[in-house]
Amino acid sequence: VYTEGKNRKRENVYSDEEGNLKNIELIILIDDGSASASEIVAGCMQDNDRATIIGKRSFGKGLVQEEVKLADGSAVRVTTQRYYTPVGRCIQKPYGASDKEYYLEQFTREENESYPDSLKFETKSGKVVYGGGGITPDIVIVKDTNMTFTKINYVFGWIEEFCLIEKKSVINKIGEDYKVFEKQPFEKGIYTDFVKFVSEKDKDFDFTLNTMQEDYLKNFLKAKVARSIWGEEVYRKILIQNDDYISKALELLNH
């Protein structure tokens, strides 16, 4: 990987020949929330034909900043360089738009978008990879969550607020016994409570979801409520039960 800036010379960084994963097949999972260091690793592995990348195009955050101390004791961080993958792809996505557009771009981008020739690069084996910001996976999997899910989760923050309320309800019903929670279909009741919660927030909110989106949201809500009670490990355990990325990775590893 290397960094380069308008007034900064190119600086190359190389890995050594040591490592615990040299002789095994690698699959790396990324999505639109993967940013910075995770993108650098994924991009390097992809450019060197060392791993298969699965998921959704990553966020696109790859800047180097230097801190400048001011006389009053405060400091300013100035962007001086950008990160590039081994074949020359810039990880940082364009940021000429407003802050809101910059952050929401990851939810509205088209996964079947075309790339101009200037953004196409080749790995050593001749595989075509794409620049333009973020890392585009070898196998793209788009989670069918649509803008309804995006709005309630990221724009309005309703899920976080709801889970704090629902946490109390779950504890009142079963205490803090995760085994009981795991065995019972709590996601149905949680989803029903959430639909009611959203309608109370905005009675005109368009809660249009297809079956796949509804199933995803049910599992996501169950996982979020569980995390508020039992922590991150339980949250991840529930999420992977309905995760297309992991299913595809296991499929490739088993063949």
Short mmCIF file of C-alpha atoms in Angstrom, two decimals:
data_model
loop_
_atom_site.label_atom_id
_atom_site.label_comp_id
_atom_site.label_asym_id
_atom_site.label_seq_id
_atom_site.Cartn_x
_atom_site.Cartn_y
_atom_site.Cartn_z
CA VAL A 1 0.00 0.00 0.00
CA TYR A 2 1.19 3.57 -0.46
CA THR A 3 0.28 7.14 0.41
CA GLU A 4 0.71 10.20 -1.75
CA GLY A 5 -0.36 13.85 -1.63
CA LYS A 6 -0.14 17.08 -3.57
CA ASN A 7 2.85 18.24 -1.53
CA ARG A 8 3.92 14.85 -0.17
CA LYS A 9 6.06 12.30 -1.97
CA ARG A 10 4.87 8.77 -2.42
CA GLU A 11 5.54 6.55 0.61
CA ASN A 12 5.42 2.79 0.08
CA VAL A 13 4.64 0.35 2.90
CA TYR A 14 5.43 -3.34 2.51
CA SER A 15 4.43 -6.31 4.62
CA ASP A 16 7.08 -8.78 5.76
CA GLU A 17 7.14 -12.44 4.80
CA GLU A 18 5.96 -13.66 8.16
CA GLY A 19 2.34 -14.45 8.98
CA ASN A 20 -0.03 -17.09 10.29
CA LEU A 21 -2.33 -17.10 7.26
CA LYS A 22 0.17 -17.59 4.44
CA ASN A 23 -0.97 -21.02 3.34
CA ILE A 24 -4.74 -20.99 3.76
CA GLU A 25 -7.57 -19.77 1.58
CA LEU A 26 -8.76 -16.30 2.59
CA ILE A 27 -12.20 -14.77 2.23
CA ILE A 28 -12.74 -11.21 3.43
CA LEU A 29 -16.21 -9.80 4.13
CA ILE A 30 -16.87 -6.08 3.68
CA ASP A 31 -19.89 -3.83 3.39
CA ASP A 32 -20.67 -0.12 3.10
CA GLY A 33 -19.73 0.34 6.75
CA SER A 34 -16.20 -1.02 6.26
CA ALA A 35 -13.89 1.98 6.40
CA SER A 36 -10.26 3.02 6.63
CA ALA A 37 -7.93 0.23 7.84
CA SER A 38 -10.34 -2.56 6.87
CA GLU A 39 -10.52 -1.17 3.33
CA ILE A 40 -6.74 -0.98 3.07
CA VAL A 41 -6.40 -4.64 4.08
CA ALA A 42 -9.17 -5.78 1.72
CA GLY A 43 -7.77 -3.76 -1.18
CA CYS A 44 -4.23 -5.09 -0.69
CA MET A 45 -5.41 -8.69 -0.50
CA GLN A 46 -7.53 -8.22 -3.63
CA ASP A 47 -4.78 -6.51 -5.63
CA ASN A 48 -2.32 -9.28 -4.76
CA ASP A 49 -4.83 -12.03 -5.68
CA ARG A 50 -4.52 -13.30 -2.12
CA ALA A 51 -8.19 -13.28 -1.06
CA THR A 52 -11.71 -13.32 -2.40
CA ILE A 53 -13.67 -10.26 -1.30
CA ILE A 54 -17.39 -10.75 -0.64
CA GLY A 55 -20.10 -8.22 0.21
CA LYS A 56 -20.85 -4.66 -0.75
CA ARG A 57 -18.61 -1.79 -1.85
CA SER A 58 -16.89 -0.37 1.20
CA PHE A 59 -17.35 3.15 2.56
CA GLY A 60 -14.36 4.84 0.91
CA LYS A 61 -12.31 6.47 3.67
CA GLY A 62 -8.58 6.62 3.07
CA LEU A 63 -6.98 9.91 4.09
CA VAL A 64 -3.83 10.78 6.01
CA GLN A 65 -4.05 13.73 8.38
CA GLU A 66 -1.33 15.66 10.16
CA GLU A 67 -1.95 17.56 13.38
CA VAL A 68 -0.84 21.19 13.56
CA LYS A 69 -0.55 22.67 17.05
CA LEU A 70 -1.88 26.20 17.56
CA ALA A 71 -0.67 28.85 19.99
CA ASP A 72 -3.72 28.56 22.26
CA GLY A 73 -3.12 24.86 22.84
CA SER A 74 -5.71 23.63 20.36
CA ALA A 75 -4.86 21.83 17.14
CA VAL A 76 -6.00 21.53 13.55
CA ARG A 77 -5.85 18.31 11.57
CA VAL A 78 -4.93 18.88 7.95
CA THR A 79 -5.43 16.26 5.24
CA THR A 80 -2.11 15.78 3.46
CA GLN A 81 -2.21 12.42 1.66
CA ARG A 82 -4.46 9.68 0.36
CA TYR A 83 -4.14 5.92 0.60
CA TYR A 84 -3.75 3.87 -2.58
CA THR A 85 -3.86 0.11 -3.07
CA PRO A 86 -0.88 -1.68 -4.70
CA VAL A 87 -2.27 -1.33 -8.26
CA GLY A 88 -3.01 2.37 -7.74
CA ARG A 89 -6.66 2.55 -6.69
CA CYS A 90 -7.55 5.52 -4.50
CA ILE A 91 -9.52 4.30 -1.49
CA GLN A 92 -11.03 7.70 -0.61
CA LYS A 93 -14.36 8.43 -2.28
CA PRO A 94 -15.02 11.94 -3.67
CA TYR A 95 -16.20 14.45 -1.07
CA GLY A 96 -17.25 17.52 -3.02
CA ALA A 97 -20.90 17.19 -1.97
CA SER A 98 -22.47 18.25 1.34
CA ASP A 99 -21.73 16.32 4.56
CA LYS A 100 -25.20 14.75 4.48
CA GLU A 101 -24.81 13.60 0.87
CA TYR A 102 -21.32 12.29 1.62
CA TYR A 103 -22.53 9.99 4.40
CA LEU A 104 -25.81 8.94 2.77
CA GLU A 105 -24.08 8.08 -0.51
CA GLN A 106 -23.31 4.62 0.82
CA PHE A 107 -27.04 3.87 1.15
CA THR A 108 -28.13 5.19 -2.25
CA ARG A 109 -25.31 3.98 -4.50
CA GLU A 110 -26.16 1.59 -7.30
CA GLU A 111 -24.48 -1.78 -6.92
CA ASN A 112 -24.73 -2.47 -10.65
CA GLU A 113 -23.10 0.85 -11.49
CA SER A 114 -20.75 0.98 -14.46
CA TYR A 115 -17.16 2.21 -14.24
CA PRO A 116 -15.26 4.30 -16.82
CA ASP A 117 -12.04 2.79 -18.17
CA SER A 118 -10.04 5.27 -16.08
CA LEU A 119 -11.28 3.51 -12.92
CA LYS A 120 -10.47 -0.02 -14.07
CA PHE A 121 -7.25 -1.63 -12.88
CA GLU A 122 -5.72 -5.10 -13.24
CA THR A 123 -4.14 -7.34 -10.64
CA LYS A 124 -1.02 -9.41 -11.36
CA SER A 125 -3.19 -12.28 -12.55
CA GLY A 126 -5.12 -10.01 -14.93
CA LYS A 127 -8.28 -9.76 -12.83
CA VAL A 128 -10.12 -6.46 -13.28
CA VAL A 129 -10.68 -4.43 -10.11
CA TYR A 130 -12.29 -1.02 -9.73
CA GLY A 131 -11.34 2.33 -8.25
CA GLY A 132 -13.41 5.43 -7.62
CA GLY A 133 -13.61 5.17 -3.85
CA GLY A 134 -14.02 2.17 -1.60
CA ILE A 135 -13.27 -1.44 -2.47
CA THR A 136 -15.65 -3.23 -4.84
CA PRO A 137 -15.92 -6.93 -3.89
CA ASP A 138 -15.21 -9.82 -6.24
CA ILE A 139 -18.65 -11.15 -5.32
CA VAL A 140 -21.22 -8.42 -4.70
CA ILE A 141 -24.13 -9.22 -2.38
CA VAL A 142 -26.69 -6.48 -1.90
CA LYS A 143 -28.78 -6.72 1.26
CA ASP A 144 -32.35 -5.95 0.31
CA THR A 145 -33.07 -3.36 2.99
CA ASN A 146 -34.31 -0.39 0.88
CA MET A 147 -34.58 3.24 2.01
CA THR A 148 -37.32 2.49 4.57
CA PHE A 149 -34.81 0.55 6.66
CA THR A 150 -32.15 3.19 6.06
CA LYS A 151 -34.38 6.00 7.27
CA ILE A 152 -35.61 4.34 10.45
CA ASN A 153 -32.14 3.13 11.43
CA TYR A 154 -29.59 5.69 10.29
CA VAL A 155 -31.54 8.87 9.58
CA PHE A 156 -34.09 8.95 12.40
CA GLY A 157 -32.28 6.70 14.90
CA TRP A 158 -35.55 5.04 15.90
CA ILE A 159 -34.08 1.56 16.31
CA GLU A 160 -31.64 2.65 19.01
CA GLU A 161 -34.39 4.45 20.92
CA PHE A 162 -36.79 1.53 20.55
CA CYS A 163 -34.28 -1.05 21.79
CA LEU A 164 -33.77 0.79 25.06
CA ILE A 165 -37.53 0.58 25.66
CA GLU A 166 -37.88 -3.01 24.47
CA LYS A 167 -34.98 -4.13 26.67
CA LYS A 168 -37.09 -3.45 29.77
CA SER A 169 -40.03 -5.35 28.30
CA VAL A 170 -37.93 -8.45 27.55
CA ILE A 171 -36.30 -8.46 31.00
CA ASN A 172 -39.73 -8.16 32.64
CA LYS A 173 -40.89 -11.25 30.71
CA ILE A 174 -37.92 -13.60 31.06
CA GLY A 175 -35.35 -11.91 33.27
CA GLU A 176 -31.82 -12.05 31.87
CA ASP A 177 -31.79 -15.71 30.83
CA TYR A 178 -30.44 -15.72 27.26
CA LYS A 179 -31.22 -19.41 26.71
CA VAL A 180 -34.94 -18.66 27.11
CA PHE A 181 -34.65 -15.70 24.74
CA GLU A 182 -32.77 -17.80 22.19
CA LYS A 183 -35.31 -20.63 22.10
CA GLN A 184 -38.46 -18.53 21.85
CA PRO A 185 -39.52 -16.59 18.70
CA PHE A 186 -39.18 -13.19 20.33
CA GLU A 187 -38.50 -11.51 16.99
CA LYS A 188 -42.21 -11.59 16.08
CA GLY A 189 -43.29 -9.74 19.20
CA ILE A 190 -40.39 -7.32 18.97
CA TYR A 191 -41.24 -6.52 15.37
CA THR A 192 -44.91 -5.92 16.22
CA ASP A 193 -43.88 -3.58 19.03
CA PHE A 194 -41.53 -1.76 16.67
CA VAL A 195 -44.18 -1.18 13.99
CA LYS A 196 -46.41 0.31 16.69
CA PHE A 197 -43.49 2.43 17.96
CA VAL A 198 -42.84 3.83 14.47
CA SER A 199 -46.51 4.62 13.87
CA GLU A 200 -46.56 6.59 17.13
CA LYS A 201 -43.50 8.50 15.98
CA ASP A 202 -44.97 9.28 12.57
CA LYS A 203 -48.45 8.00 11.70
CA ASP A 204 -47.83 8.77 8.01
CA PHE A 205 -44.50 6.95 7.79
CA ASP A 206 -44.42 4.58 4.80
CA PHE A 207 -43.52 1.25 6.36
CA THR A 208 -43.34 -0.66 3.08
CA LEU A 209 -41.20 -3.81 3.28
CA ASN A 210 -41.24 -6.99 1.24
CA THR A 211 -40.98 -10.40 2.92
CA MET A 212 -37.18 -10.54 2.71
CA GLN A 213 -36.80 -7.03 4.11
CA GLU A 214 -39.24 -7.77 6.92
CA ASP A 215 -37.40 -10.96 7.88
CA TYR A 216 -34.10 -9.08 7.90
CA LEU A 217 -35.51 -6.32 10.09
CA LYS A 218 -37.03 -8.83 12.53
CA ASN A 219 -33.68 -10.54 13.00
CA PHE A 220 -31.85 -7.21 13.22
CA LEU A 221 -34.21 -5.91 15.91
CA LYS A 222 -33.89 -9.12 17.91
CA ALA A 223 -30.10 -8.84 17.71
CA LYS A 224 -30.08 -5.18 18.74
CA VAL A 225 -32.32 -5.82 21.75
CA ALA A 226 -30.16 -8.80 22.73
CA ARG A 227 -27.01 -6.67 22.53
CA SER A 228 -28.48 -4.14 24.93
CA ILE A 229 -28.93 -6.96 27.47
CA TRP A 230 -26.17 -9.54 26.83
CA GLY A 231 -23.55 -7.67 24.83
CA GLU A 232 -21.74 -7.77 21.49
CA GLU A 233 -21.05 -11.50 21.29
CA VAL A 234 -24.75 -12.40 21.48
CA TYR A 235 -25.57 -9.62 18.99
CA ARG A 236 -23.18 -11.12 16.42
CA LYS A 237 -24.37 -14.65 17.11
CA ILE A 238 -27.95 -13.72 16.21
CA LEU A 239 -27.01 -11.67 13.15
CA ILE A 240 -24.99 -14.42 11.47
CA GLN A 241 -28.00 -16.74 11.53
CA ASN A 242 -29.45 -14.69 8.70
CA ASP A 243 -26.30 -13.36 7.01
CA ASP A 244 -25.93 -13.74 3.24
CA TYR A 245 -22.23 -12.81 3.34
CA ILE A 246 -21.31 -15.60 5.73
CA SER A 247 -23.49 -18.11 3.87
CA LYS A 248 -21.67 -17.31 0.62
CA ALA A 249 -18.26 -17.49 2.29
CA LEU A 250 -19.04 -20.92 3.76
CA GLU A 251 -20.27 -22.07 0.36
CA LEU A 252 -16.95 -21.11 -1.27
CA LEU A 253 -14.83 -22.61 1.51
CA ASN A 254 -16.71 -25.91 1.36
CA HIS A 255 -16.20 -26.39 -2.39
#
